[in-house]
XYZ file of C-alpha atoms in Angstrom:
432
model
C -42.844 -30.940 17.909
C -39.378 -31.590 16.604
C -39.777 -32.745 12.589
C -36.614 -35.283 13.202
C -36.279 -37.848 16.214
C -32.873 -39.571 15.631
C -33.508 -43.487 16.635
C -30.684 -45.392 17.809
C -28.612 -47.252 14.074
C -28.577 -50.633 15.334
C -32.601 -49.993 16.123
C -32.964 -48.678 12.928
C -31.324 -51.323 11.097
C -33.443 -54.108 12.993
C -36.299 -52.578 11.451
C -35.173 -52.748 8.075
C -34.026 -56.228 8.176
C -37.528 -57.076 9.250
C -39.308 -55.022 6.532
C -37.051 -56.483 4.336
C -38.140 -60.126 5.142
C -41.584 -59.496 4.141
C -41.013 -57.257 0.880
C -42.852 -57.580 -2.027
C -41.649 -55.596 -4.533
C -38.345 -53.988 -6.004
C -36.889 -51.428 -7.562
C -34.133 -50.719 -9.781
C -30.951 -48.239 -9.144
C -27.260 -48.004 -10.399
C -25.078 -50.120 -8.295
C -21.204 -51.205 -8.882
C -21.660 -50.069 -12.642
C -25.096 -51.634 -13.332
C -28.475 -51.319 -12.552
C -29.776 -54.017 -9.946
C -33.149 -54.578 -8.206
C -33.346 -53.977 -4.532
C -36.181 -54.640 -2.328
C -38.358 -52.269 -1.185
C -39.703 -51.758 2.200
C -42.272 -49.537 4.039
C -40.718 -47.522 6.861
C -42.276 -45.322 9.424
C -41.654 -41.722 8.138
C -39.737 -40.964 11.418
C -37.051 -43.747 10.643
C -35.118 -42.258 8.240
C -32.454 -40.163 8.940
C -30.429 -37.507 5.931
C -27.395 -37.880 4.359
C -24.811 -34.971 5.623
C -22.571 -35.760 2.614
C -24.990 -34.304 0.441
C -23.688 -32.295 -2.803
C -26.827 -30.509 -3.344
C -26.573 -29.044 0.733
C -22.924 -28.563 0.683
C -23.262 -24.585 0.234
C -26.104 -24.220 2.392
C -24.532 -26.294 5.281
C -21.301 -24.150 5.096
C -23.228 -20.846 5.692
C -25.486 -22.415 8.396
C -21.973 -23.589 10.066
C -20.674 -19.666 9.418
C -24.051 -17.876 10.705
C -23.881 -19.938 14.054
C -20.770 -20.387 15.003
C -20.748 -24.117 14.429
C -17.529 -26.422 14.164
C -16.804 -26.988 11.009
C -17.531 -30.611 10.964
C -21.026 -30.227 12.517
C -22.556 -31.593 9.682
C -20.058 -34.449 8.638
C -19.781 -35.780 12.080
C -23.547 -34.949 13.037
C -25.464 -37.642 11.034
C -26.857 -39.714 14.262
C -27.021 -36.450 15.999
C -30.603 -34.849 16.752
C -29.728 -31.423 15.931
C -27.981 -31.493 12.865
C -30.511 -33.568 11.366
C -33.124 -31.153 12.318
C -30.738 -28.153 10.906
C -30.187 -30.478 7.460
C -34.060 -31.034 7.792
C -34.706 -27.058 7.491
C -31.826 -27.050 4.802
C -33.524 -29.598 2.439
C -37.047 -28.540 3.156
C -35.891 -24.552 1.462
C -34.580 -26.435 -1.469
C -37.644 -28.707 -2.026
C -39.958 -25.512 -2.382
C -37.404 -23.648 -5.066
C -39.737 -22.460 -7.633
C -37.836 -24.370 -10.301
C -38.161 -27.913 -8.815
C -41.277 -27.274 -6.555
C -40.850 -30.579 -5.246
C -42.843 -29.296 -1.858
C -45.621 -28.568 -3.931
C -46.309 -31.184 -6.272
C -46.210 -33.494 -3.019
C -48.593 -31.024 -1.579
C -50.952 -31.379 -4.565
C -50.877 -35.318 -5.166
C -50.741 -36.098 -1.751
C -48.823 -39.679 -1.979
C -45.385 -40.633 -2.677
C -44.749 -41.464 -6.137
C -41.070 -42.404 -6.300
C -39.263 -44.769 -3.658
C -36.513 -43.334 -1.751
C -32.916 -45.317 -2.022
C -31.635 -45.947 1.450
C -28.631 -47.457 3.153
C -29.066 -50.661 4.936
C -29.379 -48.542 8.529
C -31.385 -45.849 6.538
C -29.578 -43.448 5.710
C -31.397 -41.612 2.653
C -29.026 -41.522 -0.212
C -32.010 -40.438 -3.321
C -34.930 -38.548 -1.855
C -33.826 -36.037 0.932
C -35.758 -33.205 -0.206
C -38.915 -35.427 -0.992
C -38.167 -36.884 2.587
C -38.495 -33.402 3.909
C -41.606 -32.146 2.068
C -43.260 -35.179 3.223
C -42.273 -34.832 6.425
C -43.447 -31.314 6.823
C -46.311 -32.195 5.076
C -47.590 -34.720 7.522
C -46.410 -32.897 10.685
C -48.637 -29.775 9.356
C -51.735 -31.990 8.928
C -51.581 -35.360 9.674
C -55.674 -36.075 8.512
C -54.767 -34.360 4.554
C -51.363 -36.191 4.491
C -51.484 -39.551 6.271
C -50.023 -41.519 3.227
C -47.290 -39.869 4.497
C -47.119 -41.562 7.885
C -44.873 -44.054 6.088
C -42.397 -43.894 3.071
C -41.351 -46.580 0.406
C -37.687 -47.474 -0.060
C -35.702 -49.298 -1.776
C -32.559 -50.748 0.330
C -28.933 -51.042 -0.432
C -27.120 -54.005 0.510
C -25.200 -54.454 3.722
C -21.769 -53.959 1.527
C -22.697 -51.097 0.094
C -19.382 -48.828 0.688
C -19.009 -44.827 1.015
C -17.346 -44.753 -2.730
C -20.561 -46.476 -3.952
C -22.738 -43.984 -2.672
C -21.021 -41.405 -4.132
C -21.243 -43.363 -7.073
C -24.986 -43.599 -7.079
C -25.608 -39.871 -5.692
C -23.622 -38.868 -9.129
C -25.336 -40.755 -11.102
C -28.831 -40.429 -10.077
C -28.416 -36.797 -9.063
C -25.401 -34.662 -10.754
C -25.312 -36.218 -14.170
C -28.756 -35.882 -15.754
C -29.528 -32.383 -14.198
C -33.083 -32.952 -15.261
C -34.607 -32.499 -11.816
C -33.150 -29.633 -10.030
C -29.355 -28.497 -11.498
C -26.507 -28.487 -9.324
C -24.843 -25.028 -8.100
C -21.787 -24.645 -9.938
C -19.777 -24.213 -6.452
C -21.172 -27.353 -4.962
C -20.555 -29.547 -8.090
C -16.941 -28.588 -7.485
C -16.653 -28.781 -3.915
C -17.774 -32.382 -3.967
C -15.358 -33.308 -6.882
C -12.563 -32.035 -4.740
C -13.979 -34.257 -2.143
C -13.925 -37.679 -4.105
C -10.135 -36.428 -5.909
C -8.484 -35.483 -2.533
C -10.062 -37.261 0.240
C -11.960 -40.412 -1.375
C -8.843 -41.032 -3.434
C -11.317 -41.554 -6.420
C -9.151 -42.617 -9.892
C -9.380 -39.934 -12.130
C -10.516 -42.316 -14.547
C -13.814 -42.702 -12.197
C -14.434 -39.494 -11.995
C -14.123 -38.719 -15.676
C -16.832 -41.134 -15.865
C -19.083 -39.879 -13.167
C -18.814 -36.438 -14.209
C -19.092 -37.226 -18.221
C -15.854 -35.174 -18.832
C -14.281 -35.829 -22.280
C -10.612 -34.672 -20.963
C -8.767 -35.150 -18.086
C -7.843 -31.476 -18.390
C -11.562 -30.793 -16.986
C -11.006 -32.152 -13.784
C -8.010 -29.557 -13.312
C -10.015 -26.639 -15.255
C -12.859 -27.106 -12.777
C -10.575 -27.308 -9.604
C -8.852 -24.208 -10.399
C -12.479 -22.344 -10.890
C -13.039 -23.616 -7.381
C -9.361 -22.160 -6.205
C -9.817 -18.881 -7.862
C -13.469 -18.483 -6.157
C -11.919 -19.590 -2.687
C -9.472 -16.781 -3.336
C -12.061 -14.189 -4.194
C -14.045 -14.699 -1.056
C -10.729 -15.174 1.263
C -8.398 -12.709 -0.231
C -10.629 -10.232 -1.820
C -14.013 -10.207 0.177
C -12.564 -11.372 3.383
C -15.212 -13.945 3.936
C -14.019 -17.694 3.798
C -16.113 -20.171 3.335
C -19.118 -17.339 2.363
C -19.816 -20.057 -0.946
C -23.513 -18.331 -1.289
C -21.718 -14.856 -2.457
C -20.522 -16.975 -5.616
C -23.937 -18.287 -6.465
C -24.376 -15.681 -9.848
C -20.731 -15.844 -10.567
C -20.329 -18.788 -12.939
C -19.654 -17.586 -16.102
C -17.249 -14.810 -14.758
C -14.841 -17.337 -12.666
C -15.148 -19.858 -15.965
C -14.132 -16.922 -18.248
C -11.234 -15.693 -15.762
C -9.743 -19.306 -15.088
C -9.452 -19.678 -18.826
C -8.018 -15.973 -19.088
C -5.542 -16.569 -16.358
C -4.047 -19.988 -17.828
C -0.246 -19.292 -18.434
C -0.098 -16.081 -17.031
C 1.567 -15.154 -14.197
C 2.618 -11.923 -11.901
C 0.972 -8.514 -12.580
C -0.510 -9.520 -15.448
C -2.496 -12.251 -14.217
C -3.052 -10.363 -10.528
C -4.574 -7.054 -12.459
C -6.780 -9.268 -14.677
C -7.868 -11.180 -11.498
C -8.790 -8.294 -9.729
C -10.936 -7.071 -12.423
C -12.712 -10.558 -12.343
C -13.266 -9.965 -8.496
C -14.591 -6.387 -8.996
C -17.198 -7.810 -11.362
C -18.127 -10.825 -9.337
C -18.880 -8.352 -6.169
C -20.648 -5.742 -7.933
C -22.516 -8.081 -10.238
C -25.751 -7.164 -9.171
C -25.715 -3.409 -8.863
C -23.798 -3.285 -12.464
C -26.147 -5.731 -14.245
C -27.486 -9.482 -13.754
C -25.411 -9.968 -17.564
C -21.993 -8.525 -16.077
C -20.507 -11.570 -17.641
C -20.551 -9.623 -21.271
C -17.895 -7.381 -20.456
C -15.300 -10.556 -19.370
C -13.604 -9.220 -22.363
C -12.148 -6.637 -19.858
C -10.268 -8.636 -17.695
C -9.364 -10.945 -21.186
C -8.197 -9.980 -24.955
C -9.107 -5.762 -24.195
C -7.381 -6.055 -20.688
C -4.361 -3.690 -21.865
C -6.470 -0.945 -23.495
C -9.030 -1.014 -20.435
C -6.233 -0.590 -18.106
C -4.322 2.175 -20.013
C -7.699 4.424 -19.908
C -8.216 3.590 -16.163
C -4.688 4.567 -15.639
C -5.387 7.806 -17.382
C -9.146 8.371 -15.836
C -6.993 7.781 -12.253
C -4.073 10.321 -13.194
C -1.852 7.212 -12.120
C 1.843 7.251 -13.510
C 2.466 4.265 -15.215
C 5.649 1.876 -14.740
C 8.085 2.255 -17.898
C 10.291 -0.678 -16.695
C 9.120 -4.044 -16.855
C 11.168 -7.023 -15.261
C 10.536 -10.024 -12.832
C 8.417 -10.088 -9.579
C 9.923 -11.831 -6.556
C 8.042 -14.881 -5.379
C 6.847 -14.554 -1.702
C 4.948 -16.870 0.212
C 4.654 -19.978 1.633
C 5.769 -23.101 -0.670
C 2.904 -25.223 0.259
C 0.527 -23.123 -0.399
C -1.034 -23.293 -3.843
C -1.958 -19.970 -3.706
C 1.536 -18.301 -2.607
C 3.294 -16.558 -5.204
C 0.824 -15.845 -7.245
C 2.166 -12.669 -7.912
C 5.170 -13.829 -8.979
C 6.094 -13.580 -12.798
C 6.700 -10.399 -15.235
C 5.781 -7.387 -13.989
C 3.991 -5.127 -16.606
C 3.454 -1.172 -16.290
C -0.008 -1.041 -15.219
C 1.419 -2.476 -11.904
C 0.118 0.421 -9.961
C -3.672 -0.024 -10.764
C -3.807 -3.250 -8.483
C -3.920 -0.663 -5.163
C -6.854 0.898 -7.260
C -8.196 -2.095 -7.978
C -7.936 -3.879 -4.804
C -9.575 -0.786 -3.048
C -12.518 -2.226 -1.244
C -14.113 1.181 -0.224
C -14.243 2.042 -4.303
C -15.397 -1.261 -5.421
C -18.825 -0.506 -6.959
C -17.325 2.672 -8.592
C -14.232 1.329 -9.946
C -16.432 -1.331 -11.619
C -18.954 1.018 -13.070
C -15.210 2.945 -14.813
C -14.076 -0.224 -15.977
C -17.524 -1.121 -17.514
C -17.309 2.060 -19.273
C -14.283 1.933 -20.451
C -15.099 -1.583 -21.689
C -17.914 -0.225 -23.611
C -15.827 2.868 -25.558
C -13.297 0.454 -26.400
C -15.981 -1.797 -28.027
C -17.850 1.335 -29.632
C -14.780 1.882 -31.404
C -13.857 -1.453 -32.472
C -16.744 -1.661 -34.133
C -16.451 1.829 -35.957
C -12.865 0.274 -36.651
C -14.521 -2.835 -38.070
C -16.571 -0.729 -40.452
C -13.902 1.503 -41.341
C -11.816 -1.496 -42.490
C -14.659 -3.877 -43.785
C -13.713 -3.057 -47.332
C -10.127 -3.887 -46.883
C -11.667 -7.304 -44.980
C -13.913 -7.930 -47.777
C -11.517 -7.510 -50.436
C -8.784 -9.452 -48.775
C -11.246 -12.429 -48.690
C -12.133 -12.448 -52.283
C -8.973 -12.487 -53.211
C -8.475 -15.625 -51.352
C -11.046 -17.328 -52.740
C -10.077 -16.267 -56.259
C -6.791 -17.898 -55.331
C -8.158 -20.956 -54.170
C -10.181 -21.990 -57.538
C -8.134 -24.832 -59.020
C -9.350 -25.256 -62.659
C -7.288 -28.638 -63.066
C -10.273 -30.434 -61.332
C -13.029 -28.938 -62.523
C -15.347 -30.279 -64.878
C -14.681 -28.353 -68.463
C -18.238 -28.027 -69.224
C -18.973 -25.757 -66.391
C -16.143 -23.574 -67.958
C -18.370 -21.241 -69.744
C -20.172 -20.259 -66.611
C -16.970 -19.629 -64.946
C -15.840 -17.274 -67.629
C -19.287 -15.442 -67.161
C -18.962 -15.272 -63.326
C -15.190 -13.919 -63.921
C -16.691 -11.319 -66.332
C -18.977 -10.196 -63.708
C -16.340 -9.852 -61.073
C -14.041 -8.118 -63.384
C -16.771 -5.779 -64.082
C -17.478 -5.223 -60.124
C -13.861 -4.879 -59.560
C -13.422 -1.955 -62.341
C -16.594 -0.327 -60.491
C -14.653 -0.216 -57.495
C -11.616 0.854 -58.650
C -13.629 4.118 -60.270
C -15.208 4.595 -56.650
C -12.166 4.469 -55.117
C -10.425 7.252 -57.676
C -13.437 9.353 -57.871
C -13.158 9.813 -54.050
C -9.588 10.450 -53.912
C -9.834 13.537 -55.530
């Protein structure tokens, strides 16, 4: 028995309109900048349909399309299609069983609906898609034990609610609070790009929806997405395989920050190290992001030692790369800019047959660099602390000091002089 039987849109709306007439309850939901009361109706569980423009399921949808060789608009244009609705149901049901937000287990235990769904005037679920999938599965599996799920309660938006209204409601209820199931980072950015580039939301509205403090945050998250997509397409050769990115948020966050203002070979080499870590994160370690300084502040040290390890002769001349590619391609010309002596290492870092081996080498090199830095810090600690003490002494302003504490200040200065003399004597003795 199919879990979904899509009813005609006009029939769904007529059923909902009829129930609205006899509705005796309301529920509050955000709508056009404030919370409004909407009528609550009681509907057969087979009447509502899932919303396909669902942020939470965006990545899963793309994976389904890739694995099943479906057209790219399979879900987007399949809201009234039964096979697409069944596919969406299975995605939502899987998500409802996630251990970090066990919606399915909760409904299985209580066997009653505790929160109203939110639907459009023609029965498309705006809030509660995973709950509906769980209730449908439980009812289908055991109609007697879960007879309460034969019907569901849902608040109904007005007929004039637009797609933009729905996007804002979804953002307010599901994306901002993060008290239910935190969005995976890539889905959030896919939806952000959709709202900016497709729906044309003003940037100020985007800032409000996402609780951004600065307008630059929009560009930052977009660039993280662009970088991740470049990794999938040009490094892995798996365009659209967004599930590959699930555990790599910190890497792409740090990598985007590192690449700001950089170009040419310098940017490309750092990018390739980041891509290595993203690909081999599970093998190198779940906390591979601890090594992100290897493409950040310690990159040149790492590259220098990697070149020595690989017996690669470095370029001595620096210059300007030529920018090639389609001028309309936002990723074209990423190699343009200033060349570095480490350019020959690009071939090593990009070698797909040795990514794990190379990632391990980079990690070992970085760990040795870090240990040397710790030792160096210990060796120069005396100088650093002396400089800090000297700076603090120079900050003393006796003109604003209470004369009543001058005597105490003199006592402390005498102690400092004694310490200074003792340290000088130690240095003198160790020098002989």
